[in-house]
Every structure is written in structure tokens, then in C-alpha cells.
Amino acid sequence: MEADEVTIREQNFHSQVREYTICFLLFAVLYIVSYFIITRYKRKADEQEDEDAIVNRISLFLSTFTLAVSAGAVLLLPFSIISNEILLSFPQNYYIQWLNGSLIHGLWNLASLFSNLCLFVLMPFAFFFLESEGFAGLKKGIRARILETLVMLILLALLILGIVWVASALIDNDAASMESLYDLWEFYLPYLYSCISLMGCLLLLLCTPVGLSRMFTVMGQLLVKPTILEDLDEQMYIITLEEEAIQRRLNGISSMVEYQTVELERELEKVKSKKTNLERRKKASAWERNLVYPAVMILLLMETSISVLLVALNILYLLVDETAMPKGSGGPGIGNASLSTFGFVGAALEIILIFYLMVSSVVGFYSLRFFENFTPRKDDTTMTKIIGNCVSILVLSSALPVMSRTLGITRFDLLGDFGRFNWLGNFYIVLSYNLLFAIMTTLCLVRKFTSAVREELLKALGLDKLHLSNNPRDSETKPAANGHQKTL
């Protein structure tokens, strides 16, 4: 009997070691990829080993850790879905015994833990540490900056604790709920993370419909469009003349006003960009122009239509079936039953839609006017802006599994702390979220595909000079140096 207990303990120990090793290897890969991504956009600084360089390096490591956690949160739901289908297809296979429900639950718990750690500790520390200079009267150095950062973190924690306590008292005026806030680990942090998750889902609700319509423009810029009734040689000749004319204006006039020089340089950059695009279109092969672009556009339209259709079906399920709620549905567990009607094909479609929604949400986030200046630039992004981008990506990626389950994109139950958010059990919040997503996505797509018709109608009515389209990206007119409108 004792020998059996020792054997069981050894098996549990080895399984835990194996799970931690797998988690470490997966996170190491994500960390390396995240490091290369951040260093690609980070502004190049001097290689001096001074105090600011050490602070920047520490902030860089913390930001890389946060971006790796964000990538893990994005991959969490697709990895769980594909693992469930693999365990169903090969239940007794020796080579996939490491893939089990314990590992999946452990990954969800680690993702929740590290998301809280990055959001409430590491990123505020990196920001305050980067902006700190040390208290007046103390000796300047790393220790003084660390002391100031810790004091700022304590004050920020007290401020957030007070705000959440007052909000809980106003929303749920119950003595038990207010007393439970004194339990920091069991109630306060999950409650605060639930609020952050709700904010992230609301941000996704705003960004994703915009991104779904914006994806057509982005892919149109990346791919080569078909040349229908176009003469590329003539366009190249015209754009070359424009480039030469602007270059002569820059070189021929020496006593120009500074803002006129800047304006001409901007025009020259735009003309060069158009020339580069035209050269790329000329070099592209026929199948790339006439096959790839229409196929990608049709694929994007199909994915968007399927997403809206799944949300509409989920609204019907919410009205007739209580198990469609994202909280407390109590699924069959990992590897016991397929959560998709179409089996492995349906699971693959769910994974594709989840990644598509994440990419669309990021594109929509940087397309919003409020966050346009937040977009990172290659080799020219400050460390403060990198920290802000990492926090934004973390909030979006942490809310992605919740949004996917709330919209009915997948039926996979949320595990760990992700499935214990209070607002997920509110029928009216979940139903309103689905309705708003379907309506906003439909309106954005209708606005996107009818923009050309609206522009032509405005031109026909002579109202195009009033700029009623509210679409600055589609406008070809721009102010000249004297304030008048000029058209290329």
C-alpha cells in the first residue's frame, strides 16, 4: 500500500515537472519572438552604460515579458480548442500523453496570474521607473529611482483600492460585499481584473467592427490590385514629372519659409511612396494581380460574414437556451466531447475566426483617431510609447477569450479566473454586447462598401467641396502652403 502511494506521488511529481517544463519552453519561445518585435520598433539609443541606459534595459525586459504574456493569452483559446480535438482523435496515443486537461488548466491559470502581474505591477513599475528621477535631497542613482517608483506604486494601489471600494459600495450596497473587499487576494484582485476585462471587452467592441471594415483597406495596400482599364506606364510618367517638379522647387529656391519646406518635403515623400507602389504593381506577375487580390478580398468577406452570422445565431441561442451564457455552462471537459458540430473542421474554423478577430481588433485600435498617434514606428518608438502599446495589447488579448465565448464564436468554456467574472452571468449585458457587435459591424461594413457610391453622389450634387464624407483617408485634396485647396 505504501509502495503504491509512493508511486502515485512520483507520478504526480513527474507530471508536474513535465507541465512546468512545457510551460517554460512555450513562454521562452514567446519571449524571444516578443523581444525581436520590440527591438524592431524601439528607438535606437546610445550604447553607453549610464543610469538611463540601465533603466531603459529593465523597462525593455518588463515590456517584453508583458508582450509575451499577451501572445500567450491570444494563443490560449486556440491551443485549448485544438488540444481538445487532438485528444478526441488520439485518446490512447503515447506521444501526446503530455497533452492533458491538467496542462490546459495550468496554462489558463498561469495566463490569468501573469496578466494580473503585468497589468497591476510590472507595467506600472516600468512606467514610473522610467519617469522617476529620485526624491529631492537624496543621492541620485538607481536606488533613489527604485524608492520613488515603489512609493508611487503604493500610492497608486491605495488610490485604485479606494475607487473600487467606493464603486462596489455604490453598485452593490451590501455589507458582505464591502467587507469582502478587505480580502485582497480572494476578492479584490479578481474583482478588479473582472472590471479590467469588462473594459477590455468594451474596447474590443469598439475596435473590432472598425477593424473588420478597415481590413479590406489594409490588405488592399499590402497586395497588388488588378490593373483594369489602367495604363501603368502613363501613371509612372506623370508621377515622375511630379517628383521632378517638387525636387526642382526644393533645390531652386533657397530662401523659403520653413513651413513651406516641410510641406514640400511631405509632398515629395507621398509622391515617392506612390511611385514605389506603381513600380511594385508593374513588377507583379499576372496571377498575383488577377488572382491573389480577389481571392483575399473574398476570403475576408466570407470570414466577416461568418462572424456576424455566428453572433446572430448566438443571440437566438441566448433567447431560448440558458446554457448559451458564457458563465457556468459546465462543459464536458477537455478531451471528452467535441465542442463543434463539424468536429475538427469546425474547430479549425473557430481558430481562424479567433485570430481574425484579434488581428482586426488591433487594426481597428490603431485606426481610431484617439490612438492614431499611438502607432509604433520602426526604430523610432520611445520606451514610454512601447509600454503604453504593451498595456493596450495586454488588455485586448486578455479580453479576447472572453469576447470569443460571449459572442458564441466558440463553445469552449472559459477556464481559470476567466470564467469567474461576475458580469458574464448577467443576461442583459451579454445580450446587449452581442446585439451591439452585430449592429456596429454591419454598419461599418455598409459604410465601407457604400463610400464610393456616396462620394460619386456628392460629386454629382456638387457637394463634394463641403467634405461631408468625414473620411480623411479617402480624400485626395490637401491644403497648399497659401491655404488654398489643391488636387494632385
Tab-separated table of C-alpha atoms in Angstrom:
chain	number	residue	atom	x	y	z
A	1	MET	CA	0.000	0.000	0.000
A	2	GLU	CA	2.794	2.380	0.919
A	3	ALA	CA	4.630	1.455	-2.293
A	4	ASP	CA	1.534	2.361	-4.319
A	5	GLU	CA	1.288	5.729	-2.572
A	6	VAL	CA	4.956	6.428	-3.278
A	7	THR	CA	4.436	5.501	-6.935
A	8	ILE	CA	1.431	7.824	-7.192
A	9	ARG	CA	3.385	10.669	-5.604
A	10	GLU	CA	6.263	10.089	-8.007
A	11	GLN	CA	3.903	10.109	-10.981
A	12	ASN	CA	2.304	13.345	-9.797
A	13	PHE	CA	5.726	14.883	-9.269
A	14	HIS	CA	6.935	13.889	-12.735
A	15	SER	CA	3.721	15.108	-14.358
A	16	GLN	CA	4.045	18.487	-12.624
A	17	VAL	CA	7.689	18.783	-13.669
A	18	ARG	CA	6.717	17.930	-17.234
A	19	GLU	CA	3.918	20.503	-17.255
A	20	TYR	CA	6.148	23.256	-15.852
A	21	THR	CA	8.848	22.393	-18.390
A	22	ILE	CA	6.368	22.627	-21.277
A	23	CYS	CA	5.029	25.947	-19.973
A	24	PHE	CA	8.572	27.295	-19.623
A	25	LEU	CA	9.549	26.255	-23.147
A	26	LEU	CA	6.397	27.768	-24.654
A	27	PHE	CA	6.916	31.018	-22.776
A	28	ALA	CA	10.606	31.135	-23.737
A	29	VAL	CA	9.680	30.957	-27.424
A	30	LEU	CA	7.077	33.719	-26.983
A	31	TYR	CA	9.579	35.852	-25.047
A	32	ILE	CA	12.229	35.585	-27.777
A	33	VAL	CA	9.721	36.493	-30.506
A	34	SER	CA	8.405	39.419	-28.417
A	35	TYR	CA	11.962	40.679	-27.824
A	36	PHE	CA	12.679	40.811	-31.552
A	37	ILE	CA	9.372	42.591	-32.191
A	38	ILE	CA	10.020	45.289	-29.581
A	39	THR	CA	13.651	45.859	-30.587
A	40	ARG	CA	12.462	46.301	-34.183
A	41	TYR	CA	10.332	49.297	-33.159
A	42	LYS	CA	12.342	50.652	-30.230
A	43	ARG	CA	14.235	53.854	-30.832
A	44	LYS	CA	17.952	53.235	-31.096
A	45	ALA	CA	19.839	54.854	-28.221
A	46	ASP	CA	23.477	55.334	-27.420
A	47	GLU	CA	25.261	52.251	-26.170
A	48	GLN	CA	26.601	53.995	-23.046
A	49	GLU	CA	26.299	52.128	-19.760
A	50	ASP	CA	24.838	55.062	-17.830
A	51	GLU	CA	21.913	55.183	-15.434
A	52	ASP	CA	19.269	55.896	-18.101
A	53	ALA	CA	20.541	53.001	-20.232
A	54	ILE	CA	20.116	50.578	-17.314
A	55	VAL	CA	16.609	51.897	-16.636
A	56	ASN	CA	15.688	51.545	-20.319
A	57	ARG	CA	17.023	47.999	-20.392
A	58	ILE	CA	14.971	46.985	-17.339
A	59	SER	CA	11.843	48.580	-18.828
A	60	LEU	CA	12.571	46.766	-22.095
A	61	PHE	CA	12.717	43.381	-20.339
A	62	LEU	CA	9.466	44.078	-18.472
A	63	SER	CA	7.730	45.194	-21.674
A	64	THR	CA	8.975	42.073	-23.465
A	65	PHE	CA	7.611	39.915	-20.653
A	66	THR	CA	4.231	41.676	-20.937
A	67	LEU	CA	4.088	41.251	-24.704
A	68	ALA	CA	4.921	37.545	-24.321
A	69	VAL	CA	2.072	37.173	-21.811
A	70	SER	CA	-0.235	38.929	-24.294
A	71	ALA	CA	0.774	36.497	-27.029
A	72	GLY	CA	0.146	33.608	-24.643
A	73	ALA	CA	-3.335	34.948	-23.851
A	74	VAL	CA	-4.100	35.170	-27.583
A	75	LEU	CA	-2.927	31.592	-28.190
A	76	LEU	CA	-4.678	30.246	-25.088
A	77	LEU	CA	-8.112	29.588	-26.548
A	78	PRO	CA	-6.930	28.246	-29.953
A	79	PHE	CA	-4.436	25.935	-28.226
A	80	SER	CA	-7.162	24.613	-25.922
A	81	ILE	CA	-9.587	24.021	-28.814
A	82	ILE	CA	-7.055	22.147	-30.952
A	83	SER	CA	-5.855	20.151	-27.918
A	84	ASN	CA	-9.421	19.017	-27.225
A	85	GLU	CA	-9.802	17.782	-30.808
A	86	ILE	CA	-6.406	16.009	-30.755
A	87	LEU	CA	-7.264	14.207	-27.513
A	88	LEU	CA	-10.557	13.094	-29.056
A	89	SER	CA	-8.864	11.816	-32.212
A	90	PHE	CA	-5.944	10.057	-30.472
A	91	PRO	CA	-7.060	9.193	-26.930
A	92	GLN	CA	-4.518	6.401	-26.340
A	93	ASN	CA	-1.544	7.750	-28.278
A	94	TYR	CA	1.674	7.539	-26.237
A	95	TYR	CA	3.266	10.615	-27.823
A	96	ILE	CA	0.511	13.020	-26.754
A	97	GLN	CA	0.124	11.902	-23.159
A	98	TRP	CA	1.747	15.168	-22.099
A	99	LEU	CA	-1.279	16.950	-23.572
A	100	ASN	CA	-3.979	16.623	-20.924
A	101	GLY	CA	-6.582	18.591	-19.029
A	102	SER	CA	-4.198	19.374	-16.181
A	103	LEU	CA	-1.793	21.118	-18.571
A	104	ILE	CA	-4.604	23.131	-20.187
A	105	HIS	CA	-5.975	24.263	-16.810
A	106	GLY	CA	-2.469	25.146	-15.688
A	107	LEU	CA	-1.905	27.302	-18.770
A	108	TRP	CA	-5.168	29.176	-18.166
A	109	ASN	CA	-4.262	29.792	-14.522
A	110	LEU	CA	-0.751	30.965	-15.430
A	111	ALA	CA	-2.131	33.282	-18.113
A	112	SER	CA	-4.528	34.821	-15.592
A	113	LEU	CA	-1.804	35.154	-12.946
A	114	PHE	CA	0.758	36.725	-15.283
A	115	SER	CA	-1.850	39.043	-16.789
A	116	ASN	CA	-2.655	40.391	-13.326
A	117	LEU	CA	1.048	40.638	-12.507
A	118	CYS	CA	1.878	42.579	-15.676
A	119	LEU	CA	-1.170	44.822	-15.557
A	120	PHE	CA	-1.022	45.819	-11.888
A	121	VAL	CA	2.680	45.511	-11.011
A	122	LEU	CA	5.205	45.209	-13.832
A	123	MET	CA	3.894	47.795	-16.292
A	124	PRO	CA	3.191	50.497	-13.672
A	125	PHE	CA	6.654	49.800	-12.225
A	126	ALA	CA	8.259	50.099	-15.683
A	127	PHE	CA	6.476	53.396	-16.392
A	128	PHE	CA	7.197	55.030	-13.026
A	129	PHE	CA	10.761	53.685	-13.051
A	130	LEU	CA	11.319	55.195	-16.495
A	131	GLU	CA	9.916	58.584	-15.449
A	132	SER	CA	11.475	58.704	-11.970
A	133	GLU	CA	14.439	60.854	-11.012
A	134	GLY	CA	14.671	60.239	-7.270
A	135	PHE	CA	13.352	62.304	-4.383
A	136	ALA	CA	14.843	65.710	-3.761
A	137	GLY	CA	17.559	65.625	-1.128
A	138	LEU	CA	18.538	62.029	-1.760
A	139	LYS	CA	21.597	60.845	-3.641
A	140	LYS	CA	20.796	60.317	-7.290
A	141	GLY	CA	21.071	56.799	-8.646
A	142	ILE	CA	19.238	53.562	-9.312
A	143	ARG	CA	18.317	53.065	-5.644
A	144	ALA	CA	16.726	56.518	-5.407
A	145	ARG	CA	14.696	55.875	-8.550
A	146	ILE	CA	13.579	52.456	-7.294
A	147	LEU	CA	12.492	54.035	-3.980
A	148	GLU	CA	10.448	56.702	-5.759
A	149	THR	CA	8.898	54.060	-8.022
A	150	LEU	CA	7.865	51.882	-5.073
A	151	VAL	CA	6.291	54.855	-3.288
A	152	MET	CA	4.348	55.752	-6.441
A	153	LEU	CA	3.164	52.142	-6.778
A	154	ILE	CA	1.921	52.097	-3.185
A	155	LEU	CA	0.039	55.371	-3.679
A	156	LEU	CA	-1.452	54.095	-6.948
A	157	ALA	CA	-2.558	50.844	-5.276
A	158	LEU	CA	-4.253	52.790	-2.465
A	159	LEU	CA	-5.978	55.052	-4.999
A	160	ILE	CA	-7.301	52.136	-7.071
A	161	LEU	CA	-8.339	50.262	-3.913
A	162	GLY	CA	-10.383	53.257	-2.769
A	163	ILE	CA	-12.013	53.711	-6.181
A	164	VAL	CA	-13.001	50.042	-6.424
A	165	TRP	CA	-14.284	50.008	-2.825
A	166	VAL	CA	-16.475	53.067	-3.458
A	167	ALA	CA	-17.690	51.626	-6.784
A	168	SER	CA	-18.592	48.327	-5.120
A	169	ALA	CA	-20.458	50.181	-2.374
A	170	LEU	CA	-22.425	52.222	-4.920
A	171	ILE	CA	-23.267	49.324	-7.237
A	172	ASP	CA	-23.955	46.668	-4.594
A	173	ASN	CA	-24.764	48.319	-1.284
A	174	ASP	CA	-24.293	45.180	0.736
A	175	ALA	CA	-22.226	44.857	3.883
A	176	ALA	CA	-20.975	41.412	2.884
A	177	SER	CA	-19.708	42.629	-0.485
A	178	MET	CA	-17.954	45.629	1.086
A	179	GLU	CA	-16.377	43.517	3.806
A	180	SER	CA	-15.153	41.035	1.223
A	181	LEU	CA	-13.076	43.806	-0.323
A	182	TYR	CA	-10.827	43.560	2.703
A	183	ASP	CA	-9.863	40.114	1.452
A	184	LEU	CA	-7.270	41.321	-1.022
A	185	TRP	CA	-6.337	38.063	-2.738
A	186	GLU	CA	-9.677	36.240	-2.848
A	187	PHE	CA	-11.957	39.090	-3.847
A	188	TYR	CA	-10.215	42.404	-4.559
A	189	LEU	CA	-7.808	41.333	-7.302
A	190	PRO	CA	-10.346	39.083	-9.138
A	191	TYR	CA	-12.971	41.837	-8.860
A	192	LEU	CA	-10.536	44.414	-10.208
A	193	TYR	CA	-9.437	42.101	-13.013
A	194	SER	CA	-13.104	41.493	-13.834
A	195	CYS	CA	-13.557	45.255	-14.239
A	196	ILE	CA	-10.454	45.468	-16.430
A	197	SER	CA	-11.753	42.542	-18.503
A	198	LEU	CA	-15.093	44.303	-18.971
A	199	MET	CA	-13.247	47.443	-20.095
A	200	GLY	CA	-11.165	45.333	-22.484
A	201	CYS	CA	-14.309	43.732	-23.937
A	202	LEU	CA	-15.870	47.172	-24.399
A	203	LEU	CA	-12.680	48.326	-26.132
A	204	LEU	CA	-12.843	45.248	-28.368
A	205	LEU	CA	-16.493	46.064	-29.071
A	206	LEU	CA	-15.334	49.456	-30.315
A	207	CYS	CA	-12.194	48.353	-32.181
A	208	THR	CA	-13.244	45.073	-33.793
A	209	PRO	CA	-16.099	46.360	-36.037
A	210	VAL	CA	-13.860	49.219	-37.185
A	211	GLY	CA	-11.011	46.773	-37.802
A	212	LEU	CA	-13.225	44.347	-39.737
A	213	SER	CA	-14.086	47.090	-42.220
A	214	ARG	CA	-10.558	48.508	-42.184
A	215	MET	CA	-9.006	45.116	-43.014
A	216	PHE	CA	-10.124	45.454	-46.641
A	217	THR	CA	-8.174	48.710	-46.979
A	218	VAL	CA	-5.100	47.321	-45.220
A	219	MET	CA	-4.987	44.192	-47.375
A	220	GLY	CA	-5.549	46.363	-50.449
A	221	GLN	CA	-2.418	48.315	-49.514
A	222	LEU	CA	-0.361	45.173	-48.942
A	223	LEU	CA	-1.455	43.338	-52.079
A	224	VAL	CA	-1.216	44.300	-55.745
A	225	LYS	CA	-4.555	45.352	-57.187
A	226	PRO	CA	-5.690	44.224	-60.650
A	227	THR	CA	-4.917	46.642	-63.487
A	228	ILE	CA	-8.313	47.061	-65.097
A	229	LEU	CA	-8.509	49.890	-67.652
A	230	GLU	CA	-5.299	51.379	-66.245
A	231	ASP	CA	-2.120	52.432	-68.019
A	232	LEU	CA	0.690	51.993	-65.517
A	233	ASP	CA	3.322	53.454	-67.870
A	234	GLU	CA	1.370	56.669	-68.190
A	235	GLN	CA	0.898	56.879	-64.415
A	236	MET	CA	4.628	56.281	-63.903
A	237	TYR	CA	5.424	59.081	-66.358
A	238	ILE	CA	3.076	61.514	-64.587
A	239	ILE	CA	4.329	60.650	-61.105
A	240	THR	CA	7.954	61.026	-62.278
A	241	LEU	CA	7.198	64.502	-63.601
A	242	GLU	CA	5.579	65.444	-60.288
A	243	GLU	CA	8.589	64.177	-58.379
A	244	GLU	CA	10.998	66.143	-60.557
A	245	ALA	CA	8.891	69.303	-60.260
A	246	ILE	CA	8.791	69.141	-56.465
A	247	GLN	CA	12.531	68.383	-56.351
A	248	ARG	CA	13.286	71.430	-58.509
A	249	ARG	CA	11.193	73.613	-56.215
A	250	LEU	CA	13.154	72.365	-53.229
A	251	ASN	CA	16.539	72.830	-54.883
A	252	GLY	CA	15.876	76.045	-56.795
A	253	ILE	CA	14.557	78.281	-54.024
A	254	SER	CA	16.982	78.856	-51.168
A	255	SER	CA	15.117	81.491	-49.131
A	256	MET	CA	11.969	79.520	-48.430
A	257	VAL	CA	9.919	79.724	-45.275
A	258	GLU	CA	10.452	76.745	-43.031
A	259	TYR	CA	6.848	75.526	-43.081
A	260	GLN	CA	6.833	75.686	-46.897
A	261	THR	CA	9.926	73.478	-46.979
A	262	VAL	CA	8.316	70.981	-44.634
A	263	GLU	CA	5.154	70.965	-46.749
A	264	LEU	CA	7.105	70.292	-49.941
A	265	GLU	CA	9.109	67.528	-48.278
A	266	ARG	CA	5.867	65.867	-47.206
A	267	GLU	CA	4.535	66.091	-50.759
A	268	LEU	CA	7.783	64.626	-52.065
A	269	GLU	CA	7.543	61.686	-49.647
A	270	LYS	CA	3.966	60.993	-50.732
A	271	VAL	CA	4.918	61.129	-54.411
A	272	LYS	CA	7.845	58.769	-53.815
A	273	SER	CA	5.536	56.397	-51.983
A	274	LYS	CA	3.095	56.409	-54.902
A	275	LYS	CA	5.970	55.823	-57.313
A	276	THR	CA	7.167	52.849	-55.263
A	277	ASN	CA	3.668	51.347	-55.307
A	278	LEU	CA	3.407	51.800	-59.055
A	279	GLU	CA	6.800	50.137	-59.574
A	280	ARG	CA	5.668	47.239	-57.417
A	281	ARG	CA	2.473	46.886	-59.434
A	282	LYS	CA	4.450	46.846	-62.695
A	283	LYS	CA	6.799	44.123	-61.433
A	284	ALA	CA	3.978	41.919	-60.094
A	285	SER	CA	3.048	38.843	-62.095
A	286	ALA	CA	-0.342	38.400	-63.750
A	287	TRP	CA	-1.559	35.723	-61.311
A	288	GLU	CA	-0.588	37.897	-58.347
A	289	ARG	CA	-2.564	40.833	-59.720
A	290	ASN	CA	-5.615	38.989	-61.029
A	291	LEU	CA	-5.929	36.013	-58.665
A	292	VAL	CA	-4.445	36.711	-55.242
A	293	TYR	CA	-6.125	40.060	-54.626
A	294	PRO	CA	-9.720	38.937	-55.463
A	295	ALA	CA	-9.226	35.677	-53.537
A	296	VAL	CA	-8.042	37.505	-50.403
A	297	MET	CA	-10.910	40.005	-50.604
A	298	ILE	CA	-13.452	37.207	-50.965
A	299	LEU	CA	-11.864	35.366	-48.039
A	300	LEU	CA	-12.063	38.461	-45.834
A	301	LEU	CA	-15.702	38.977	-46.792
A	302	MET	CA	-16.513	35.341	-46.007
A	303	GLU	CA	-14.806	35.455	-42.607
A	304	THR	CA	-16.569	38.672	-41.678
A	305	SER	CA	-19.944	37.327	-42.831
A	306	ILE	CA	-19.456	34.081	-40.890
A	307	SER	CA	-18.550	36.046	-37.753
A	308	VAL	CA	-21.713	38.171	-37.986
A	309	LEU	CA	-23.794	35.061	-38.721
A	310	LEU	CA	-22.414	33.244	-35.658
A	311	VAL	CA	-23.186	36.259	-33.488
A	312	ALA	CA	-26.756	36.374	-34.841
A	313	LEU	CA	-27.196	32.651	-34.091
A	314	ASN	CA	-25.777	33.179	-30.608
A	315	ILE	CA	-28.375	35.885	-29.969
A	316	LEU	CA	-31.106	33.360	-30.803
A	317	TYR	CA	-29.481	30.768	-28.527
A	318	LEU	CA	-29.358	33.288	-25.672
A	319	LEU	CA	-33.076	33.922	-26.033
A	320	VAL	CA	-34.084	30.246	-25.949
A	321	ASP	CA	-31.323	28.411	-24.059
A	322	GLU	CA	-29.713	29.310	-20.728
A	323	THR	CA	-26.624	27.168	-21.413
A	324	ALA	CA	-25.592	29.647	-24.124
A	325	MET	CA	-24.492	32.019	-21.366
A	326	PRO	CA	-20.676	32.214	-21.195
A	327	LYS	CA	-20.605	31.661	-17.423
A	328	GLY	CA	-21.483	28.466	-15.650
A	329	SER	CA	-22.397	26.321	-18.642
A	330	GLY	CA	-20.344	23.409	-17.287
A	331	GLY	CA	-18.926	21.727	-20.370
A	332	PRO	CA	-17.926	18.071	-20.663
A	333	GLY	CA	-14.237	18.796	-20.022
A	334	ILE	CA	-11.023	18.514	-22.020
A	335	GLY	CA	-10.898	15.546	-24.370
A	336	ASN	CA	-14.380	14.172	-23.572
A	337	ALA	CA	-16.514	15.600	-26.386
A	338	SER	CA	-16.141	17.855	-29.392
A	339	LEU	CA	-17.466	21.365	-28.836
A	340	SER	CA	-18.064	21.955	-32.540
A	341	THR	CA	-20.860	20.476	-34.621
A	342	PHE	CA	-18.497	19.886	-37.550
A	343	GLY	CA	-15.728	18.313	-35.493
A	344	PHE	CA	-12.139	19.077	-36.446
A	345	VAL	CA	-13.173	21.276	-39.395
A	346	GLY	CA	-15.424	23.366	-37.164
A	347	ALA	CA	-12.645	23.703	-34.579
A	348	ALA	CA	-10.221	24.878	-37.285
A	349	LEU	CA	-12.797	27.448	-38.438
A	350	GLU	CA	-13.216	28.703	-34.859
A	351	ILE	CA	-9.441	29.116	-34.501
A	352	ILE	CA	-9.224	31.039	-37.788
A	353	LEU	CA	-12.066	33.345	-36.720
A	354	ILE	CA	-10.465	33.970	-33.306
A	355	PHE	CA	-7.160	35.006	-34.897
A	356	TYR	CA	-9.043	37.079	-37.468
A	357	LEU	CA	-10.934	38.930	-34.738
A	358	MET	CA	-7.702	39.602	-32.833
A	359	VAL	CA	-5.917	40.997	-35.893
A	360	SER	CA	-8.989	43.068	-36.754
A	361	SER	CA	-9.190	44.452	-33.223
A	362	VAL	CA	-5.523	45.538	-33.326
A	363	VAL	CA	-6.023	47.154	-36.757
A	364	GLY	CA	-9.181	48.867	-35.508
A	365	PHE	CA	-7.418	50.022	-32.334
A	366	TYR	CA	-4.718	51.849	-34.287
A	367	SER	CA	-7.294	53.139	-36.813
A	368	LEU	CA	-9.243	55.057	-34.181
A	369	ARG	CA	-8.473	58.763	-34.211
A	370	PHE	CA	-7.752	58.799	-30.492
A	371	PHE	CA	-4.987	56.176	-30.888
A	372	GLU	CA	-3.572	57.185	-34.287
A	373	ASN	CA	-0.508	58.844	-32.740
A	374	PHE	CA	-0.054	55.753	-30.583
A	375	THR	CA	1.038	53.626	-33.540
A	376	PRO	CA	4.637	52.365	-33.141
A	377	ARG	CA	7.149	53.279	-35.824
A	378	LYS	CA	10.137	51.213	-36.856
A	379	ASP	CA	13.315	52.250	-34.987
A	380	ASP	CA	11.580	55.415	-33.766
A	381	THR	CA	9.314	54.464	-30.852
A	382	THR	CA	10.075	55.764	-27.385
A	383	MET	CA	10.136	53.425	-24.418
A	384	THR	CA	7.130	55.175	-22.866
A	385	LYS	CA	5.067	54.580	-26.004
A	386	ILE	CA	6.211	50.935	-26.081
A	387	ILE	CA	4.964	50.485	-22.509
A	388	GLY	CA	1.601	52.005	-23.466
A	389	ASN	CA	1.317	49.743	-26.505
A	390	CYS	CA	2.170	46.656	-24.428
A	391	VAL	CA	-0.520	47.530	-21.884
A	392	SER	CA	-3.092	48.093	-24.653
A	393	ILE	CA	-2.236	44.798	-26.366
A	394	LEU	CA	-2.397	43.009	-22.994
A	395	VAL	CA	-5.880	44.377	-22.266
A	396	LEU	CA	-7.110	43.411	-25.749
A	397	SER	CA	-5.551	39.927	-25.701
A	398	SER	CA	-6.794	39.159	-22.184
A	399	ALA	CA	-10.323	40.098	-23.223
A	400	LEU	CA	-10.166	38.098	-26.478
A	401	PRO	CA	-11.119	34.678	-24.961
A	402	VAL	CA	-13.969	36.327	-23.059
A	403	MET	CA	-15.249	38.123	-26.154
A	404	SER	CA	-14.981	34.977	-28.301
A	405	ARG	CA	-17.049	32.992	-25.791
A	406	THR	CA	-19.527	35.818	-25.216
A	407	LEU	CA	-20.192	36.230	-28.941
A	408	GLY	CA	-20.585	32.490	-29.452
A	409	ILE	CA	-17.593	32.199	-31.806
A	410	THR	CA	-16.638	29.123	-29.781
A	411	ARG	CA	-18.406	26.940	-27.216
A	412	PHE	CA	-15.223	26.186	-25.296
A	413	ASP	CA	-15.776	27.042	-21.630
A	414	LEU	CA	-13.610	29.727	-20.063
A	415	LEU	CA	-11.237	28.173	-17.526
A	416	GLY	CA	-9.479	29.618	-14.501
A	417	ASP	CA	-10.266	33.172	-13.446
A	418	PHE	CA	-11.532	33.955	-16.952
A	419	GLY	CA	-14.755	32.056	-16.241
A	420	ARG	CA	-15.391	33.667	-12.852
A	421	PHE	CA	-16.118	37.218	-13.980
A	422	ASN	CA	-19.312	38.482	-12.381
A	423	TRP	CA	-20.683	40.262	-15.438
A	424	LEU	CA	-20.595	37.086	-17.554
A	425	GLY	CA	-23.648	35.821	-15.670
A	426	ASN	CA	-25.726	38.920	-16.444
A	427	PHE	CA	-28.105	38.063	-19.274
A	428	TYR	CA	-28.794	41.672	-20.278
A	429	ILE	CA	-25.101	42.605	-20.508
A	430	VAL	CA	-24.292	39.552	-22.634
A	431	LEU	CA	-27.311	40.036	-24.916
A	432	SER	CA	-26.625	43.759	-25.334
A	433	TYR	CA	-22.989	43.006	-26.139
A	434	ASN	CA	-23.989	40.599	-28.922
A	435	LEU	CA	-26.557	42.993	-30.358
A	436	LEU	CA	-24.163	45.935	-30.352
A	437	PHE	CA	-21.419	43.904	-32.010
A	438	ALA	CA	-23.710	42.683	-34.800
A	439	ILE	CA	-25.199	46.147	-35.414
A	440	MET	CA	-21.875	48.028	-35.316
A	441	THR	CA	-20.133	45.517	-37.584
A	442	THR	CA	-22.961	45.647	-40.127
A	443	LEU	CA	-22.998	49.463	-40.118
A	444	CYS	CA	-19.204	49.664	-40.541
A	445	LEU	CA	-19.286	47.248	-43.475
A	446	VAL	CA	-22.202	49.073	-45.138
A	447	ARG	CA	-20.381	52.373	-44.693
A	448	LYS	CA	-17.197	50.869	-46.114
A	449	PHE	CA	-18.737	49.373	-49.250
A	450	THR	CA	-21.008	52.350	-49.980
A	451	SER	CA	-18.317	55.021	-49.545
A	452	ALA	CA	-17.532	55.130	-53.286
A	453	VAL	CA	-21.237	55.488	-54.141
A	454	ARG	CA	-21.631	58.295	-51.599
A	455	GLU	CA	-18.588	60.117	-52.993
A	456	GLU	CA	-19.974	59.953	-56.530
A	457	LEU	CA	-23.388	61.171	-55.354
A	458	LEU	CA	-21.792	64.110	-53.568
A	459	LYS	CA	-19.790	64.971	-56.680
A	460	ALA	CA	-22.911	64.732	-58.847
A	461	LEU	CA	-24.794	67.058	-56.495
A	462	GLY	CA	-21.857	69.456	-56.267
A	463	LEU	CA	-21.472	68.886	-52.535
A	464	ASP	CA	-18.028	67.270	-52.651
A	465	LYS	CA	-16.319	70.535	-51.602
A	466	LEU	CA	-18.236	70.537	-48.323
A	467	HIS	CA	-16.317	67.400	-47.131
A	468	LEU	CA	-19.432	65.616	-45.948
A	469	SER	CA	-17.843	62.183	-46.230
A	470	ASN	CA	-15.851	62.560	-42.980
A	471	ASN	CA	-13.228	60.236	-44.380
A	472	PRO	CA	-9.860	61.999	-44.439
A	473	ARG	CA	-8.067	58.929	-45.777
A	474	ASP	CA	-10.120	58.821	-48.964
A	475	SER	CA	-9.709	62.478	-49.760
A	476	GLU	CA	-7.195	63.340	-52.424
A	477	THR	CA	-7.220	67.084	-51.727
A	478	LYS	CA	-4.827	68.746	-49.377
A	479	PRO	CA	-4.035	72.346	-48.416
A	480	ALA	CA	-1.245	74.141	-50.202
A	481	ALA	CA	1.175	76.486	-48.498
A	482	ASN	CA	-1.043	79.521	-49.218
A	483	GLY	CA	-4.090	77.894	-47.575
A	484	HIS	CA	-5.992	77.060	-50.794
A	485	GLN	CA	-7.042	73.563	-51.719
A	486	LYS	CA	-5.035	71.876	-54.444
A	487	THR	CA	-5.530	68.492	-56.060
A	488	LEU	CA	-2.828	66.238	-57.416
